[in-house]
C-alpha positions as a Python dict, from the first residue, in 0.01 Angstrom:
ca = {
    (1, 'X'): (0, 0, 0),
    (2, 'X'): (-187, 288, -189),
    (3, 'X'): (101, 508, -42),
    (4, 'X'): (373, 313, -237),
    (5, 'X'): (245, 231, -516),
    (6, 'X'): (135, 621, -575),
    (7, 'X'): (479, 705, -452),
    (8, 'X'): (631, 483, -723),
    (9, 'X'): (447, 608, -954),
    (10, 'X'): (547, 960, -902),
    (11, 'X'): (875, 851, -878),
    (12, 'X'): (842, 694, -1241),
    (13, 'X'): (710, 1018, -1351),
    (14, 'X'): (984, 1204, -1230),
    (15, 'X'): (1258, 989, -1394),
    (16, 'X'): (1050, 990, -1761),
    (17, 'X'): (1015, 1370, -1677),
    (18, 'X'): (1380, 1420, -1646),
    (19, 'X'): (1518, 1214, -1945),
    (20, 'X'): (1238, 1404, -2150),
    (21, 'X'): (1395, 1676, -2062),
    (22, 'X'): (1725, 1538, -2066),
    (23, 'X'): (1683, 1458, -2464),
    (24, 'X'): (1517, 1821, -2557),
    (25, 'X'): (1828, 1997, -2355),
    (26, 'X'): (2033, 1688, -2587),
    (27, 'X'): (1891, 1799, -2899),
    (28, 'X'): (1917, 2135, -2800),
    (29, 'X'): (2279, 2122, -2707),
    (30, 'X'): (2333, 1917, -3056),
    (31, 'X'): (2194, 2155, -3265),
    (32, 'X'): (2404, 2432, -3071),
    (33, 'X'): (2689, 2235, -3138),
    (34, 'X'): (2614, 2196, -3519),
    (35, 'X'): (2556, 2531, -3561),
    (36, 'X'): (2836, 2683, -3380),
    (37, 'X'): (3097, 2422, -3619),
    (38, 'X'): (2876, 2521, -3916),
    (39, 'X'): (2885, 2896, -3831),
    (40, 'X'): (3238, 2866, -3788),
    (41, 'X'): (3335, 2684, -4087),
    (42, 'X'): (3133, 2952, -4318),
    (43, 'X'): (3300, 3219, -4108),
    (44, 'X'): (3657, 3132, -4161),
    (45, 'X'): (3784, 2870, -4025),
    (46, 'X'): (3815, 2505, -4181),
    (47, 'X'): (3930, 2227, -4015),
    (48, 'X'): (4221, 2030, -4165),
    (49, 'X'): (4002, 1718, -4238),
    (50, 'X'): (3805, 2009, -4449),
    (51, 'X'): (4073, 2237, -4549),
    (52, 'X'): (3909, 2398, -4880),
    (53, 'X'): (3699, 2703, -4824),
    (54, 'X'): (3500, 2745, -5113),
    (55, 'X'): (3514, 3144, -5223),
    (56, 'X'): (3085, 3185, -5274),
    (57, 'X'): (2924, 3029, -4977),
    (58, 'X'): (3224, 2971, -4744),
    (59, 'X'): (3144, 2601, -4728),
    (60, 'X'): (3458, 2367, -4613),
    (61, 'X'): (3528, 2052, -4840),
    (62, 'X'): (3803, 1772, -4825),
    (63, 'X'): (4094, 1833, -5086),
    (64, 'X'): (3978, 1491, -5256),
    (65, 'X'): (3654, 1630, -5357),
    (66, 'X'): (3851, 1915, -5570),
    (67, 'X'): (3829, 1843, -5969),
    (68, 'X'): (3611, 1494, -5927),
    (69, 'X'): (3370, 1580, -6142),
    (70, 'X'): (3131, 1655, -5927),
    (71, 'X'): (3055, 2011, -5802),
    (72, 'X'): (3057, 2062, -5427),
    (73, 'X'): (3072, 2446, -5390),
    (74, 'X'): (2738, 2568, -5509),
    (75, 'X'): (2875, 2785, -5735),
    (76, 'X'): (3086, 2480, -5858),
    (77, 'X'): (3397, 2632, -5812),
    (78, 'X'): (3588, 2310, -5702),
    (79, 'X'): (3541, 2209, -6059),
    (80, 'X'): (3653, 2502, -6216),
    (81, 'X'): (3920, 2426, -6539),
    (82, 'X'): (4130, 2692, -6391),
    (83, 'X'): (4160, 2576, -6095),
    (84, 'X'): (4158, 2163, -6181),
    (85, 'X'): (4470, 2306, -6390),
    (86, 'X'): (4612, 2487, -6149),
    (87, 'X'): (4604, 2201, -5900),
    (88, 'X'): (4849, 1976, -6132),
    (89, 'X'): (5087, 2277, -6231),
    (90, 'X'): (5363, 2374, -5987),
    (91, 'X'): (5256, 2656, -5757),
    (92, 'X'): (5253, 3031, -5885),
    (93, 'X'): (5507, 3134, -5570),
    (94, 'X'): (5736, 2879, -5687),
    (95, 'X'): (5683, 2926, -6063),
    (96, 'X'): (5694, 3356, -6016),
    (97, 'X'): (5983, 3298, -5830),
    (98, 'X'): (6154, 3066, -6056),
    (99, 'X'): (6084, 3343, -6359),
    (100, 'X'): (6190, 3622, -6090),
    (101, 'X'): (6563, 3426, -6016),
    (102, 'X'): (6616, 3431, -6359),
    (103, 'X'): (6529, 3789, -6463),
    (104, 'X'): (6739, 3896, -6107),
    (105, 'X'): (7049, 3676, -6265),
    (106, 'X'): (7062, 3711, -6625),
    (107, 'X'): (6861, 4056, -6664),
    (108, 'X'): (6492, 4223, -6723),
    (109, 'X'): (6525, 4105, -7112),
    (110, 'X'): (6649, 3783, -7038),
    (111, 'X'): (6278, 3593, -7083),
    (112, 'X'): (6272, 3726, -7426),
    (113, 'X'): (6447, 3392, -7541),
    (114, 'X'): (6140, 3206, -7445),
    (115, 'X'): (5852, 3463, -7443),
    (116, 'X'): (5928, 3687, -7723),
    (117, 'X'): (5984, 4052, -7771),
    (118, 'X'): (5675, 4138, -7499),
    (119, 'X'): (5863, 3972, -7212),
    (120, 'X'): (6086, 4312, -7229),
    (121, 'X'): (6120, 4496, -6914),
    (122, 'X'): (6109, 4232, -6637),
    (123, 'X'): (5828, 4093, -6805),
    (124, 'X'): (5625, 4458, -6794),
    (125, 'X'): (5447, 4435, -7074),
    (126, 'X'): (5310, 4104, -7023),
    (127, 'X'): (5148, 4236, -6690),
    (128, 'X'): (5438, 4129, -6465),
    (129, 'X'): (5567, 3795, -6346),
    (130, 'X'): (5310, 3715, -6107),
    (131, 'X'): (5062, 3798, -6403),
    (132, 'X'): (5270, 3547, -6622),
    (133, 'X'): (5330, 3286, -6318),
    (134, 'X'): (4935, 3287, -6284),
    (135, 'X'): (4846, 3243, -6668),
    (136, 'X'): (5112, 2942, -6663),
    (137, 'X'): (4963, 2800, -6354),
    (138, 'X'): (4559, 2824, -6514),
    (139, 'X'): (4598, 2804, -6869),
    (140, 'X'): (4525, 2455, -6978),
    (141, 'X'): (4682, 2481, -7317),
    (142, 'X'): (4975, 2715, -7458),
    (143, 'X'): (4692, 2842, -7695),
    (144, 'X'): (4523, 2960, -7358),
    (145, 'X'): (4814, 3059, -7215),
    (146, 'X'): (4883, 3257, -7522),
    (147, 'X'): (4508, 3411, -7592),
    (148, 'X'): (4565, 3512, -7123),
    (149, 'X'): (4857, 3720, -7219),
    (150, 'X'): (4774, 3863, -7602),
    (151, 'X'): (5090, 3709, -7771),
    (152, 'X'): (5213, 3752, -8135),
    (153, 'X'): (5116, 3432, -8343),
    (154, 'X'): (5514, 3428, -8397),
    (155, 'X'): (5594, 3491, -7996),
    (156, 'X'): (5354, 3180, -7960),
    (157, 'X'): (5469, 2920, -8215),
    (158, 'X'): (5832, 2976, -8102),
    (159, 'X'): (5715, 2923, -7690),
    (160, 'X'): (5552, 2613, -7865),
    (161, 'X'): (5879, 2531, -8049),
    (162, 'X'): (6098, 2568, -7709),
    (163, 'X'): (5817, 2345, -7522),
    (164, 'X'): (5862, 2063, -7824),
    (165, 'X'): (6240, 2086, -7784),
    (166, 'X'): (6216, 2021, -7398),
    (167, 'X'): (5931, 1762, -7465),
    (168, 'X'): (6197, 1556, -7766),
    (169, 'X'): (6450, 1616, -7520),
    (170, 'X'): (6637, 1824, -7757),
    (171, 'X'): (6886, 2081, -7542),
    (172, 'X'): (7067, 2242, -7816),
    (173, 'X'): (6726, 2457, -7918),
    (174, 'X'): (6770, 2599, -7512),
    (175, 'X'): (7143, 2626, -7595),
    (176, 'X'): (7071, 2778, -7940),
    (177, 'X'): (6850, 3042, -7743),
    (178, 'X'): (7148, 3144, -7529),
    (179, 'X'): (7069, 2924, -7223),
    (180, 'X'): (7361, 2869, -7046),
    (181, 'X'): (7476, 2503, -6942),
    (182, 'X'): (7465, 2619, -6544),
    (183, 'X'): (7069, 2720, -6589),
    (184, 'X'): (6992, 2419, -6885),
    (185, 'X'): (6884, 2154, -6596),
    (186, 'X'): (6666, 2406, -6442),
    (187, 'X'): (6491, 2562, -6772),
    (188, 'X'): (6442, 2223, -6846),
    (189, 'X'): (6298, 2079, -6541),
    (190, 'X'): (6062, 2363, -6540),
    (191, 'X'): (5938, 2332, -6883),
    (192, 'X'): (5893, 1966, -6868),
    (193, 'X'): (5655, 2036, -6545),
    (194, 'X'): (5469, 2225, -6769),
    (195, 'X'): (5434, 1980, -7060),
    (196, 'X'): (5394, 1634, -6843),
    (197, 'X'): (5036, 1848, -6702),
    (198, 'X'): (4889, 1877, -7128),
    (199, 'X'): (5028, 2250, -7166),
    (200, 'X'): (5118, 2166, -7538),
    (201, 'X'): (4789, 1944, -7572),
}
């Protein structure tokens, strides 16, 4: 009887041995797990539940925790204005290459009609069209927009002047500007993306 009963008991042993064992090789495996998906995450890789890498630490956050008001990079980048602006606008690629279609089709001095006289040359001596896609894309306001890119006070009140046509819905200021009635619905559309995100505010 002695037999059994110290033969269960070993037997007990055993078993609580192995799941002791069997949670620390658990916990082990867990935190293997968490730091292999954390290691990756910061490395590189975000998963599309978790597609925004933030730029300083690397740290992967869900696309509705962008501009909520509260920061959840460390550095706070996912609240940064240019960025929260940015996120409403239209994207640069499609705004650089809406300016680019336009300079291809109508010439390099063609964006003088709504930039002024510094939106010569392609747009060279505003620092290029992805220069000027970018400073549409994070400047809040056209006085931001215009402070980016160094404009003449006059350059800037008549941008302000086109935006408050398109915004009244007045087309004969584009028309006025040369703006041909094949390119009007386009000019237009593009502006008004601009102004329905606070541009002129």
């Amino acid at each position: 009887m002695g037999h059994v009963i110290r033969r269960g008991l070993t037997a007990s042993l055993a078993v609580a041995a192995f799941f002791s064992l069997s949670r620390s090789a658990m916990a082990v495996d867990l935190n293997r797990l968490y730091e292999s998906f954390y290691a990756k995450k910061a490395g590189g890789v975000c998963h599309p539940y978790e597609p925004f890498k933030c730029p300083g630490d690397g740290i992967c956050i869900s696309i509705q925790y962008l501009c909520d008001g509260a920061p959840d990079c460390q550095d706070g980048y996912d609240e940064d204005s240019r960025l929260c602006t940015a996120a409403k606008r239209p994207p640069v690629e499609e705004t650089a290459s809406f300016l680019q279609s336009l300079l291809s089709s109508h010439g390099p001095n063609y964006l003088e009609k709504l930039f002024g006289g510094k939106a010569r040359d392609a747009l060279t001596p505003l620092g290029g069209v992805e220069k000027v896609a970018i400073a549409l894309s994070e400047s809040q306001t056209i006085e931001d927009f215009g402070a980016a890119l160094h404009l003449m006070r006059s350059d800037l009140e008549h941008l302000r002047s086109v935006f408050m046509a398109v915004e009244n819905g007045d087309l004969g200021m584009l028309k006025s500007l040369g703006i041909k009635d094949s390119e009007l619905g386009d000019v237009k559309f593009f502006l008004e993306k601009l102004v329905k995100t606070g541009f002129l505010d």
